[in-house]
Amino acid sequence: MREIRLSAYFHHPAIVEFVGISWLTLKDMSIVTEFMVNGDVYSVLRHQRQLPSHDQWLRWYPLVAPDESDHKDQNGGSSITLGFHSRVAASPSKLSMALQIAQALVYLHSMRVVHRDIKSQNVVLNTLFTAKLCDFGISRRISLLMTANKGTIAYMAPEVTMLHYQYNIYMLGF
């Protein structure tokens, strides 16, 4: 029930949009969210590792395309300089996904909520490969003292004994 309340409470472009709930009984409830056609980041990265390196489309940095002004030098010749005036093509990148999730965490922290389970399986991608945070099952609103240790151990900071915002930042290293 806490996950449903929290999911309905959040409204941010980098958090999966809550649509409603579906249930047969109180124990058989499902959360209905926007459809994230490209699945989770974990599955995308796992699939990409199986491809030859020249076919791997998801890189750390977005592809950079030069501006028209970058194509010609003063003598009318062709020179490409990828500097300050370059524009970034609309291509997904690991960096842009990490930044989108960082923005979601800033929003959550402003709402005094700690996610507590940041991992690549809890980051999903829409048709434009925009990353969105999901799964608020063990998320908590911050109070002065909270000490429950829950989450995926492999992604937790070793010193996690209290609930604090910094732990979400540590776990962002998916």
mmCIF file of C-alpha atoms in Angstrom:
data_model
loop_
_atom_site.group_PDB
_atom_site.id
_atom_site.type_symbol
_atom_site.label_atom_id
_atom_site.label_comp_id
_atom_site.label_asym_id
_atom_site.label_seq_id
_atom_site.Cartn_x
_atom_site.Cartn_y
_atom_site.Cartn_z
ATOM 1 C CA MET A 1 0.000 0.000 0.000
ATOM 2 C CA ARG A 2 2.908 2.370 0.735
ATOM 3 C CA GLU A 3 4.250 1.831 -2.794
ATOM 4 C CA ILE A 4 0.864 2.751 -4.272
ATOM 5 C CA ARG A 5 0.615 5.926 -2.179
ATOM 6 C CA LEU A 6 4.163 6.993 -3.052
ATOM 7 C CA SER A 7 3.789 6.173 -6.766
ATOM 8 C CA ALA A 8 0.591 8.217 -7.008
ATOM 9 C CA TYR A 9 2.265 11.103 -5.156
ATOM 10 C CA PHE A 10 5.195 11.581 -7.568
ATOM 11 C CA HIS A 11 4.984 13.688 -10.731
ATOM 12 C CA HIS A 12 8.335 14.031 -12.485
ATOM 13 C CA PRO A 13 9.528 13.345 -16.076
ATOM 14 C CA ALA A 14 12.171 10.887 -14.825
ATOM 15 C CA ILE A 15 9.769 8.849 -12.666
ATOM 16 C CA VAL A 16 7.371 6.308 -14.165
ATOM 17 C CA GLU A 17 3.884 7.781 -14.287
ATOM 18 C CA PHE A 18 1.322 6.102 -12.032
ATOM 19 C CA VAL A 19 -1.942 5.329 -13.871
ATOM 20 C CA GLY A 20 -3.888 3.361 -11.273
ATOM 21 C CA ILE A 21 -4.262 0.011 -9.567
ATOM 22 C CA SER A 22 -5.846 -3.272 -10.499
ATOM 23 C CA TRP A 23 -6.896 -5.919 -8.032
ATOM 24 C CA LEU A 24 -8.908 -9.063 -7.505
ATOM 25 C CA THR A 25 -8.371 -9.130 -3.738
ATOM 26 C CA LEU A 26 -6.372 -6.937 -1.369
ATOM 27 C CA LYS A 27 -3.531 -9.453 -1.588
ATOM 28 C CA ASP A 28 -3.710 -9.577 -5.406
ATOM 29 C CA MET A 29 -2.965 -5.947 -6.312
ATOM 30 C CA SER A 30 -1.028 -4.609 -9.284
ATOM 31 C CA ILE A 31 0.183 -1.094 -9.952
ATOM 32 C CA VAL A 32 -0.648 0.193 -13.439
ATOM 33 C CA THR A 33 1.943 2.590 -14.886
ATOM 34 C CA GLU A 34 2.789 4.108 -18.232
ATOM 35 C CA PHE A 35 4.048 1.519 -20.727
ATOM 36 C CA MET A 36 7.830 1.504 -20.962
ATOM 37 C CA VAL A 37 8.319 -0.238 -24.301
ATOM 38 C CA ASN A 38 12.108 -0.678 -24.123
ATOM 39 C CA GLY A 39 12.179 -2.495 -20.800
ATOM 40 C CA ASP A 40 14.754 -1.976 -18.090
ATOM 41 C CA VAL A 41 18.339 -0.761 -18.415
ATOM 42 C CA TYR A 42 19.719 -4.044 -17.082
ATOM 43 C CA SER A 43 18.127 -6.050 -19.926
ATOM 44 C CA VAL A 44 19.187 -3.521 -22.574
ATOM 45 C CA LEU A 45 22.812 -3.563 -21.378
ATOM 46 C CA ARG A 46 22.819 -7.354 -21.109
ATOM 47 C CA HIS A 47 21.518 -7.681 -24.681
ATOM 48 C CA GLN A 48 24.018 -5.135 -25.961
ATOM 49 C CA ARG A 49 26.978 -7.021 -24.447
ATOM 50 C CA GLN A 50 26.106 -9.937 -26.721
ATOM 51 C CA LEU A 51 26.437 -7.774 -29.858
ATOM 52 C CA PRO A 52 29.709 -7.197 -31.728
ATOM 53 C CA SER A 53 31.327 -3.931 -30.617
ATOM 54 C CA HIS A 54 30.535 -2.135 -33.900
ATOM 55 C CA ASP A 55 26.806 -2.887 -33.392
ATOM 56 C CA GLN A 56 26.646 -1.604 -29.825
ATOM 57 C CA TRP A 57 24.492 1.507 -30.102
ATOM 58 C CA LEU A 58 24.310 2.502 -26.430
ATOM 59 C CA ARG A 59 27.547 4.242 -25.507
ATOM 60 C CA TRP A 60 28.653 6.314 -22.542
ATOM 61 C CA TYR A 61 28.371 9.611 -24.405
ATOM 62 C CA PRO A 62 25.818 10.733 -27.008
ATOM 63 C CA LEU A 63 26.855 10.886 -30.639
ATOM 64 C CA VAL A 64 28.039 14.351 -31.583
ATOM 65 C CA ALA A 65 27.151 15.859 -34.950
ATOM 66 C CA PRO A 66 28.916 19.020 -36.132
ATOM 67 C CA ASP A 67 27.027 22.230 -36.852
ATOM 68 C CA GLU A 68 26.861 23.459 -40.438
ATOM 69 C CA SER A 69 29.275 26.233 -39.450
ATOM 70 C CA ASP A 70 31.814 23.578 -38.444
ATOM 71 C CA HIS A 71 32.022 22.173 -41.994
ATOM 72 C CA LYS A 72 33.793 25.053 -43.751
ATOM 73 C CA ASP A 73 36.963 26.862 -42.837
ATOM 74 C CA GLN A 74 37.812 30.426 -43.857
ATOM 75 C CA ASN A 75 39.198 29.309 -47.250
ATOM 76 C CA GLY A 76 36.006 27.430 -48.151
ATOM 77 C CA GLY A 77 37.679 24.102 -47.438
ATOM 78 C CA SER A 78 36.194 21.367 -45.354
ATOM 79 C CA SER A 79 37.261 21.055 -41.761
ATOM 80 C CA ILE A 80 35.360 19.544 -38.900
ATOM 81 C CA THR A 81 36.034 20.769 -35.399
ATOM 82 C CA LEU A 82 33.939 19.353 -32.631
ATOM 83 C CA GLY A 83 34.130 22.114 -30.086
ATOM 84 C CA PHE A 84 31.845 24.379 -28.132
ATOM 85 C CA HIS A 85 29.467 24.965 -31.069
ATOM 86 C CA SER A 86 28.809 21.283 -31.720
ATOM 87 C CA ARG A 87 25.313 19.992 -31.282
ATOM 88 C CA VAL A 88 24.454 16.665 -29.718
ATOM 89 C CA ALA A 89 22.387 14.327 -31.842
ATOM 90 C CA ALA A 90 19.238 12.908 -30.295
ATOM 91 C CA SER A 91 20.816 9.610 -29.366
ATOM 92 C CA PRO A 92 20.512 7.817 -26.053
ATOM 93 C CA SER A 93 23.601 7.400 -23.926
ATOM 94 C CA LYS A 94 24.475 5.872 -20.581
ATOM 95 C CA LEU A 95 25.459 9.330 -19.357
ATOM 96 C CA SER A 96 22.108 10.892 -20.304
ATOM 97 C CA MET A 97 20.277 8.029 -18.584
ATOM 98 C CA ALA A 98 22.364 8.471 -15.426
ATOM 99 C CA LEU A 99 21.627 12.212 -15.465
ATOM 100 C CA GLN A 100 17.893 11.568 -15.841
ATOM 101 C CA ILE A 101 17.924 9.246 -12.830
ATOM 102 C CA ALA A 102 20.001 11.757 -10.863
ATOM 103 C CA GLN A 103 17.269 14.330 -11.605
ATOM 104 C CA ALA A 104 14.667 11.866 -10.325
ATOM 105 C CA LEU A 105 16.687 11.441 -7.124
ATOM 106 C CA VAL A 106 16.926 15.210 -6.632
ATOM 107 C CA TYR A 107 13.136 15.342 -6.964
ATOM 108 C CA LEU A 108 12.631 12.440 -4.533
ATOM 109 C CA HIS A 109 14.970 14.020 -2.012
ATOM 110 C CA SER A 110 13.095 17.330 -2.316
ATOM 111 C CA MET A 111 9.970 15.335 -1.435
ATOM 112 C CA ARG A 112 11.893 13.844 1.532
ATOM 113 C CA VAL A 113 11.816 10.306 0.095
ATOM 114 C CA VAL A 114 14.662 7.802 -0.190
ATOM 115 C CA HIS A 115 14.225 5.138 -2.892
ATOM 116 C CA ARG A 116 16.549 2.566 -1.227
ATOM 117 C CA ASP A 117 16.779 0.223 -4.231
ATOM 118 C CA ILE A 118 18.468 2.089 -7.097
ATOM 119 C CA LYS A 119 19.662 -0.468 -9.654
ATOM 120 C CA SER A 120 19.520 -0.973 -13.395
ATOM 121 C CA GLN A 121 16.478 -3.273 -13.094
ATOM 122 C CA ASN A 122 14.549 -0.361 -11.531
ATOM 123 C CA VAL A 123 15.343 2.050 -14.362
ATOM 124 C CA VAL A 124 13.054 1.608 -17.372
ATOM 125 C CA LEU A 125 13.115 3.122 -20.865
ATOM 126 C CA ASN A 126 10.313 4.565 -22.973
ATOM 127 C CA THR A 127 10.146 4.716 -26.785
ATOM 128 C CA LEU A 128 12.678 7.585 -26.896
ATOM 129 C CA PHE A 129 14.979 5.741 -24.467
ATOM 130 C CA THR A 130 14.256 8.260 -21.737
ATOM 131 C CA ALA A 131 15.233 6.676 -18.419
ATOM 132 C CA LYS A 132 12.638 6.635 -15.654
ATOM 133 C CA LEU A 133 12.870 5.367 -12.108
ATOM 134 C CA CYS A 134 10.340 2.786 -10.900
ATOM 135 C CA ASP A 135 9.695 0.297 -8.057
ATOM 136 C CA PHE A 136 9.054 2.240 -4.890
ATOM 137 C CA GLY A 137 8.318 -0.917 -2.880
ATOM 138 C CA ILE A 138 10.883 -0.253 -0.149
ATOM 139 C CA SER A 139 11.039 3.535 -0.487
ATOM 140 C CA ARG A 140 10.498 5.561 2.637
ATOM 141 C CA ARG A 141 9.687 9.090 3.599
ATOM 142 C CA ILE A 142 12.472 10.515 5.726
ATOM 143 C CA SER A 143 11.996 10.945 9.429
ATOM 144 C CA LEU A 144 14.674 11.917 11.917
ATOM 145 C CA LEU A 145 15.751 8.367 12.784
ATOM 146 C CA MET A 146 15.115 5.386 10.561
ATOM 147 C CA THR A 147 17.354 2.321 10.591
ATOM 148 C CA ALA A 148 15.731 -0.475 8.542
ATOM 149 C CA ASN A 149 18.262 -2.103 6.173
ATOM 150 C CA LYS A 150 16.486 -3.191 3.006
ATOM 151 C CA GLY A 151 17.406 -3.174 -0.654
ATOM 152 C CA THR A 152 19.693 -5.032 -3.024
ATOM 153 C CA ILE A 153 22.920 -5.702 -1.112
ATOM 154 C CA ALA A 154 25.212 -5.513 -4.167
ATOM 155 C CA TYR A 155 24.156 -1.903 -4.789
ATOM 156 C CA MET A 156 24.265 -0.666 -1.183
ATOM 157 C CA ALA A 157 26.935 1.427 0.448
ATOM 158 C CA PRO A 158 28.783 -0.761 2.973
ATOM 159 C CA GLU A 159 28.074 1.642 5.810
ATOM 160 C CA VAL A 160 24.294 1.621 5.358
ATOM 161 C CA THR A 161 22.805 1.473 8.820
ATOM 162 C CA MET A 162 20.605 4.555 8.734
ATOM 163 C CA LEU A 163 18.280 5.901 6.099
ATOM 164 C CA HIS A 164 19.804 8.920 4.362
ATOM 165 C CA TYR A 165 19.855 10.614 0.938
ATOM 166 C CA GLN A 166 23.529 9.813 0.256
ATOM 167 C CA TYR A 167 22.729 6.101 -0.044
ATOM 168 C CA ASN A 168 20.614 6.735 -3.150
ATOM 169 C CA ILE A 169 23.572 8.558 -4.698
ATOM 170 C CA TYR A 170 25.900 5.635 -3.908
ATOM 171 C CA MET A 171 23.442 3.168 -5.457
ATOM 172 C CA LEU A 172 23.152 5.277 -8.634
ATOM 173 C CA GLY A 173 26.344 3.590 -9.882
ATOM 174 C CA PHE A 174 24.332 1.010 -11.860
#
